[in-house]
mmCIF file of C-alpha atoms in Angstrom:
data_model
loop_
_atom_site.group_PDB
_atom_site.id
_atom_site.type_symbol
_atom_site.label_atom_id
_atom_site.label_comp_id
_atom_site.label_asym_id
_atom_site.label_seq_id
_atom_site.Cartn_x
_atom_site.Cartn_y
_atom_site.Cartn_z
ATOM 1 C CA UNK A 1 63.605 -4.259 -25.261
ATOM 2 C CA UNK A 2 64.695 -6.890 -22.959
ATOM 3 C CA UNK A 3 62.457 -6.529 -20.026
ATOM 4 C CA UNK A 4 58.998 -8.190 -19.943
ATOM 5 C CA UNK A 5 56.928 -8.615 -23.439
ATOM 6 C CA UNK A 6 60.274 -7.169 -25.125
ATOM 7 C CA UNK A 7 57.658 -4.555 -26.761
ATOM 8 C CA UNK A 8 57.828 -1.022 -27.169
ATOM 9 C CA UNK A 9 55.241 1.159 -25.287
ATOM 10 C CA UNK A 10 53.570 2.173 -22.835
ATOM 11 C CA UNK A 11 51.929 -1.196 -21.481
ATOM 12 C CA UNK A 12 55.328 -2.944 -20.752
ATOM 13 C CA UNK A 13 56.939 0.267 -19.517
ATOM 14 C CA UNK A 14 54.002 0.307 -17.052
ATOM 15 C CA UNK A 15 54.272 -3.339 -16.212
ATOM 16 C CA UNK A 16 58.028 -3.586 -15.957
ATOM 17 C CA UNK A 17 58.874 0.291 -14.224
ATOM 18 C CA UNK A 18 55.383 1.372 -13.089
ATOM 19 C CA UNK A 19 53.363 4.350 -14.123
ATOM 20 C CA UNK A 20 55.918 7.094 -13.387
ATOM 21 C CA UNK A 21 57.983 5.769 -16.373
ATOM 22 C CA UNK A 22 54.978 4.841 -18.413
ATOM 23 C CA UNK A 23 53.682 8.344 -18.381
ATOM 24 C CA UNK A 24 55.613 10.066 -20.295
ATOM 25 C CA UNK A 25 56.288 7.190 -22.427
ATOM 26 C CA UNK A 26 52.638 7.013 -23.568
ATOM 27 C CA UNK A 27 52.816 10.939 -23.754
ATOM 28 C CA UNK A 28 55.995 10.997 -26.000
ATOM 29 C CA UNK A 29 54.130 8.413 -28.191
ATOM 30 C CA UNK A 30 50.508 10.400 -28.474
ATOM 31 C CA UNK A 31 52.806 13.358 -29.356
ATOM 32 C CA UNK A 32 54.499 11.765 -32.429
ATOM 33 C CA UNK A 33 50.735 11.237 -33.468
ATOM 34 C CA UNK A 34 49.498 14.539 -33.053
ATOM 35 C CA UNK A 35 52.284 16.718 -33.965
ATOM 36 C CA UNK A 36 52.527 15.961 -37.572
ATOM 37 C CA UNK A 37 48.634 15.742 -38.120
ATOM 38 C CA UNK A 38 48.516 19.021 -36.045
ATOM 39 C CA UNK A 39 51.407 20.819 -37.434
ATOM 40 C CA UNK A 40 52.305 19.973 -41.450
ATOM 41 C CA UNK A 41 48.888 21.187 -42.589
ATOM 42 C CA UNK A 42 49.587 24.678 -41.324
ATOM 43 C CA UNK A 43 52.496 25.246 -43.230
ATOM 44 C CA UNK A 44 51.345 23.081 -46.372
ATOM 45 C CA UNK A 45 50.682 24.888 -49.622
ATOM 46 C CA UNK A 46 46.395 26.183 -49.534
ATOM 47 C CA UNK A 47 47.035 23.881 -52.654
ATOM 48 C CA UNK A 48 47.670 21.294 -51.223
ATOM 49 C CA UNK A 49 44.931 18.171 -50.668
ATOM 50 C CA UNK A 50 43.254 18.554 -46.794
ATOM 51 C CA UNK A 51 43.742 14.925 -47.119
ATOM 52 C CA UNK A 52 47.154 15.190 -46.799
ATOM 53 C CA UNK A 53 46.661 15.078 -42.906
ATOM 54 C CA UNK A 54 45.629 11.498 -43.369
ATOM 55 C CA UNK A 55 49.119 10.874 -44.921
ATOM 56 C CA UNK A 56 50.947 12.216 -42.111
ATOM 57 C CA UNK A 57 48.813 10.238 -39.500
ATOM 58 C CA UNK A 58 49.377 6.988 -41.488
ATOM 59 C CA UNK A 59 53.142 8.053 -41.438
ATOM 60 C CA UNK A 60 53.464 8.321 -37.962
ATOM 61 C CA UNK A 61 51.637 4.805 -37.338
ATOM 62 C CA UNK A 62 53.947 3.601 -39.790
ATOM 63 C CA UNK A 63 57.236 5.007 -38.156
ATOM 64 C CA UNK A 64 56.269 3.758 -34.697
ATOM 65 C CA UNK A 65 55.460 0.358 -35.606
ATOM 66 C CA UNK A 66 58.022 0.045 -38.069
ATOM 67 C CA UNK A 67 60.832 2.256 -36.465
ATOM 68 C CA UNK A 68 63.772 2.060 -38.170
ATOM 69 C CA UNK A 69 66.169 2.741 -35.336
ATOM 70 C CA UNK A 70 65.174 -0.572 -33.788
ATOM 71 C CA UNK A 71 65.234 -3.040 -36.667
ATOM 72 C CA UNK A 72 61.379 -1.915 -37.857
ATOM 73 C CA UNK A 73 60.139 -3.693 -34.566
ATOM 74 C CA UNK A 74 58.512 -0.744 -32.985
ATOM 75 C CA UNK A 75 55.411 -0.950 -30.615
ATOM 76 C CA UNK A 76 51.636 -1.229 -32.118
ATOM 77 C CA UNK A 77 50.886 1.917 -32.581
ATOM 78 C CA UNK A 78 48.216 2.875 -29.898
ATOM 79 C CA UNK A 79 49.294 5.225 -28.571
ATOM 80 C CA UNK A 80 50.311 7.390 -31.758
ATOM 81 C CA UNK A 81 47.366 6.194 -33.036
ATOM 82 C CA UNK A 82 45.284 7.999 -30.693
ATOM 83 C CA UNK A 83 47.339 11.373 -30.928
ATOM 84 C CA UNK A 84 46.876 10.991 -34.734
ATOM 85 C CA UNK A 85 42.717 10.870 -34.119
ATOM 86 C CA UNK A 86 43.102 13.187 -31.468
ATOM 87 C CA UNK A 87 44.626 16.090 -34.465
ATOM 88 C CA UNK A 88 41.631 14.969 -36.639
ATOM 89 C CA UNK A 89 39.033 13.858 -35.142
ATOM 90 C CA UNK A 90 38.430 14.653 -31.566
ATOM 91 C CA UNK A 91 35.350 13.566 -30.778
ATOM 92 C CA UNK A 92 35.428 10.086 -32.675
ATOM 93 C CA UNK A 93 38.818 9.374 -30.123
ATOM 94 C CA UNK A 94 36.950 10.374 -27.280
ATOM 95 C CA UNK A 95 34.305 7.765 -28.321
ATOM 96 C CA UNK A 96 36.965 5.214 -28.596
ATOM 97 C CA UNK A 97 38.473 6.060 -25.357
ATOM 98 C CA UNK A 98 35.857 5.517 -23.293
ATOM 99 C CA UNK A 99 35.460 2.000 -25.121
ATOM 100 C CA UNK A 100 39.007 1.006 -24.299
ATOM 101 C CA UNK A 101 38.535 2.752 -20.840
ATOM 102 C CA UNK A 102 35.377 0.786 -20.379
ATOM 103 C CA UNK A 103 36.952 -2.983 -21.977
ATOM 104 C CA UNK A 104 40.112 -3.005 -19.573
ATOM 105 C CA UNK A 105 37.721 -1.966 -16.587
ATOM 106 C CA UNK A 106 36.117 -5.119 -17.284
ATOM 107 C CA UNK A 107 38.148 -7.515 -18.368
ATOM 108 C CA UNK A 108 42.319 -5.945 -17.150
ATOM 109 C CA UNK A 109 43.262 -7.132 -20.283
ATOM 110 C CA UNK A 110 44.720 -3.894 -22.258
ATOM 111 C CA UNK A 111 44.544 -5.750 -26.164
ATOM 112 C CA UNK A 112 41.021 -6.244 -25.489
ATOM 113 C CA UNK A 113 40.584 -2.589 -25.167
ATOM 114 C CA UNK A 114 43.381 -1.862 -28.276
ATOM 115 C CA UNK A 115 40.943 -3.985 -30.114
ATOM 116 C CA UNK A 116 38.084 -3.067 -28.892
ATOM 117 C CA UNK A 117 38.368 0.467 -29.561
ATOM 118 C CA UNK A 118 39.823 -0.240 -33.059
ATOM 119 C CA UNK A 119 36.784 -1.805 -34.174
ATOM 120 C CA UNK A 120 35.040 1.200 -32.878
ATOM 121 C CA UNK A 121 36.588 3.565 -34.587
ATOM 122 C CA UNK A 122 35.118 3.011 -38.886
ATOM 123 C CA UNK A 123 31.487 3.213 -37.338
ATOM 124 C CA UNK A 124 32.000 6.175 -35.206
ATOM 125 C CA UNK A 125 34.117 8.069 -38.044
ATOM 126 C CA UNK A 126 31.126 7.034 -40.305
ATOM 127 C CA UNK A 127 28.696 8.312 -38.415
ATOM 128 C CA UNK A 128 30.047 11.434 -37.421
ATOM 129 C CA UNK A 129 30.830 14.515 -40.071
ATOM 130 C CA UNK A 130 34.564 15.069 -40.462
ATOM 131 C CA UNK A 131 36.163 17.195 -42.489
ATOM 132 C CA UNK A 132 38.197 14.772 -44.491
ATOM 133 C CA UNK A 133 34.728 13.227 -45.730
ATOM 134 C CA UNK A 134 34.858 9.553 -46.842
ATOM 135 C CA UNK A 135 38.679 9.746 -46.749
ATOM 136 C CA UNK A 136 38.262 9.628 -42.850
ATOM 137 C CA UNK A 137 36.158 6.607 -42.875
ATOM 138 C CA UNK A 138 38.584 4.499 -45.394
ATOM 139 C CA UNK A 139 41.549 6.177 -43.203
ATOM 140 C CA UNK A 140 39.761 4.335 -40.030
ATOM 141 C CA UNK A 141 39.059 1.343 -41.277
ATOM 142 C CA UNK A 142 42.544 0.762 -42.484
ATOM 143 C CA UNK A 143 43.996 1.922 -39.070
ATOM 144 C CA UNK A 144 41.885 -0.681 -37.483
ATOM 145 C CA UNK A 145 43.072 -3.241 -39.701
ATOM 146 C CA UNK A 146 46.129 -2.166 -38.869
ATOM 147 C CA UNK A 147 45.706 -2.595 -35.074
ATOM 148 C CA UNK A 148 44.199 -5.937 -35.534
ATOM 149 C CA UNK A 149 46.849 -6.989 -37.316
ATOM 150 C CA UNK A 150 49.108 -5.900 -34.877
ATOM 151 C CA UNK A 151 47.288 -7.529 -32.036
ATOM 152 C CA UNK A 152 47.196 -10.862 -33.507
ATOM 153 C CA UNK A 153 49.449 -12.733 -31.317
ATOM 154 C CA UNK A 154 47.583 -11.462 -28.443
ATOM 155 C CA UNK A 155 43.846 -12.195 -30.116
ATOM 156 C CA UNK A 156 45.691 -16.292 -30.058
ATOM 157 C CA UNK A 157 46.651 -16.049 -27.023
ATOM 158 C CA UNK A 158 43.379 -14.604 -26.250
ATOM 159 C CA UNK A 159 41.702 -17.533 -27.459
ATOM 160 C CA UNK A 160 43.744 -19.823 -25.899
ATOM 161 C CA UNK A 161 43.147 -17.932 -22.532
ATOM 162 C CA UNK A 162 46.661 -16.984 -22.147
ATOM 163 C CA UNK A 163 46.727 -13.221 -22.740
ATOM 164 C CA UNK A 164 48.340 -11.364 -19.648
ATOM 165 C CA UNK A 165 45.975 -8.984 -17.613
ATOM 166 C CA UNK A 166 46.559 -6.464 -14.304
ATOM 167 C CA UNK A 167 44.840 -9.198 -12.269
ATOM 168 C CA UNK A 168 48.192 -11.049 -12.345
ATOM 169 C CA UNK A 169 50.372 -9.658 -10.089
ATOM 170 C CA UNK A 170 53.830 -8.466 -11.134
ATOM 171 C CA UNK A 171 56.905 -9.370 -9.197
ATOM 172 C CA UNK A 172 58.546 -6.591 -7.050
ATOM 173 C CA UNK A 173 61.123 -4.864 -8.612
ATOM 174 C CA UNK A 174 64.523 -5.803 -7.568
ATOM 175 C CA UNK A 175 63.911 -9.648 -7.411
ATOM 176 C CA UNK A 176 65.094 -11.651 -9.711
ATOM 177 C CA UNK A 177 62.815 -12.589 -12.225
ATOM 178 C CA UNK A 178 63.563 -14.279 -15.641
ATOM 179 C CA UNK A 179 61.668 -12.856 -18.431
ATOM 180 C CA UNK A 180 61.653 -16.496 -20.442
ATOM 181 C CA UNK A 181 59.919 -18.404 -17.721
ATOM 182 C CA UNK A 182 57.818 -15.940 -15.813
ATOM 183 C CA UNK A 183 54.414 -16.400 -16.815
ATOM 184 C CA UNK A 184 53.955 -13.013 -16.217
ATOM 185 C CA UNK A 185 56.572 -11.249 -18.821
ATOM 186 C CA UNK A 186 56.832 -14.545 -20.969
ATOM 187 C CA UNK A 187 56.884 -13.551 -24.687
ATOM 188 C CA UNK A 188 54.006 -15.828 -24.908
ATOM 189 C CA UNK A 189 52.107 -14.326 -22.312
ATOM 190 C CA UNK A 190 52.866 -10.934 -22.037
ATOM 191 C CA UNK A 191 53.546 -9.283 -25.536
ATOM 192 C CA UNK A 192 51.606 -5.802 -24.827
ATOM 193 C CA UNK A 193 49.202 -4.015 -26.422
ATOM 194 C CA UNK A 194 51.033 -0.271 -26.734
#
C-alpha cells in the first residue's frame, strides 16, 4: 500500500517485488473468485435460483474492490474477476485470456489488456450457451462496466500517453527510489491494473 501505484494486486506486487511475490498474490486473488462461485452452489438448497452463482461472483468483485479491511480501497478486481468466470464460464475466460494475453504482448501496457478483455467478455458470453442463460450476459456486461470503471484513471492517463508499461524499466531493488517522483511508480503513472 505504500510501494509503487499504492494498489492492491498482482500488477504492483509484480512491479515492486517481482514475480515470485506476484504469484501467489494473483493466485490468492483468482481463488477468492472461484471458490464461492465453485463452492456455495453445492451446498445451496435444489430450491434455490442457479442464478445465485452470479450473486456470489458479483460478491467477491465487490469485496476485493471494496475490501473493508483496507478502507474499501481494494484492487480492481481482475484477478477475482477471472476466478469468478473461470467457476462459470470456462470457455468465455479462456476467450478473454488470450485477448488480454494477446493486448499486453503488444502494447506492455497491462490496463489495456484489463480493458481489453472486459469488453470482450458481453459478446463472447452472448454468443456462447451458458447455463445461467441471459442472466450471464447482463452479469458480463455489468462486470465490464465495472472494470471500466475501475480503469478509468488509467484509460486518462492512457489518453494522455502517460499510462506505465513493462517497456519502462524498474529500478533495482534496494536503491532508493521515491514513489512520488519516480515516473515509474508515480500515482499518476503507475496506478495498476490488478
Amino acid at each position: 500500500r505504500t510501494e509503487g501505484s499504492r494498489n492492491l494486486g498482482g500488477t504492483n506486487t509484480f512491479r515492486v517485488l517481482g514475480w515470485k511475490a506476484a504469484l501467489p498474490v494473483t493466485l490468492v486473488d483468482i481463488g477468492k473468485g472461484w471458490f464461492p462461485v465453485w463452492y456455495f452452489p453445492q451446498i445451496q438448497s435444489e430450491a434455490a435460483p442457479s442464478t445465485w452463482a452470479l450473486a456470489y461472483g458479483a460478491a467477491a468483485v465487490l469485496g476485493h474492490a471494496f475490501s473493508f479491511w483496507v478502507r474499501f480501497k481494494g484492487g480492481k478486481g481482475i484477478a477475482t474477476s477471472f476466478g469468478v468466470l473461470l467457476a462459470l464460464a470456462p470457455v468465455a475466460v479462456m476467450i478473454c485470456l488470450a485477448v488480454w494475453i494477446g493486448a499486453v504482448s503488444v502494447t506492455r501496457i497491462v490496463s489495456v489488456g484489463s480493458v481489453s478483455a472486459a469488453l470482450t467478455l458481453p459478446v463472447v458470453a452472448y454468443l456462447l450457451p451458458d447455463r445461467e442463460g441471459s442472466a450471464m450476459v447482463w452479469f458480463a456486461v455489468a462486470l465490464c462496466a465495472f472494470v471500466v470503471w475501475a480503469h478509468r484513471s488509467n484509460i486518462k492517463r492512457l489518453l494522455r500517453g502517460e499510462e506505465s508499461s513493462f517497456r519502462r524499466s524498474a529500478p533495482e531493488r534496494g536503491s532508493e527510489t521515491n514513489p512520488e517522483t519516480s515516473p515509474e511508480f508515480s500515482p499518476q503513472q503507475g496506478e495498476d491494473s490488478a
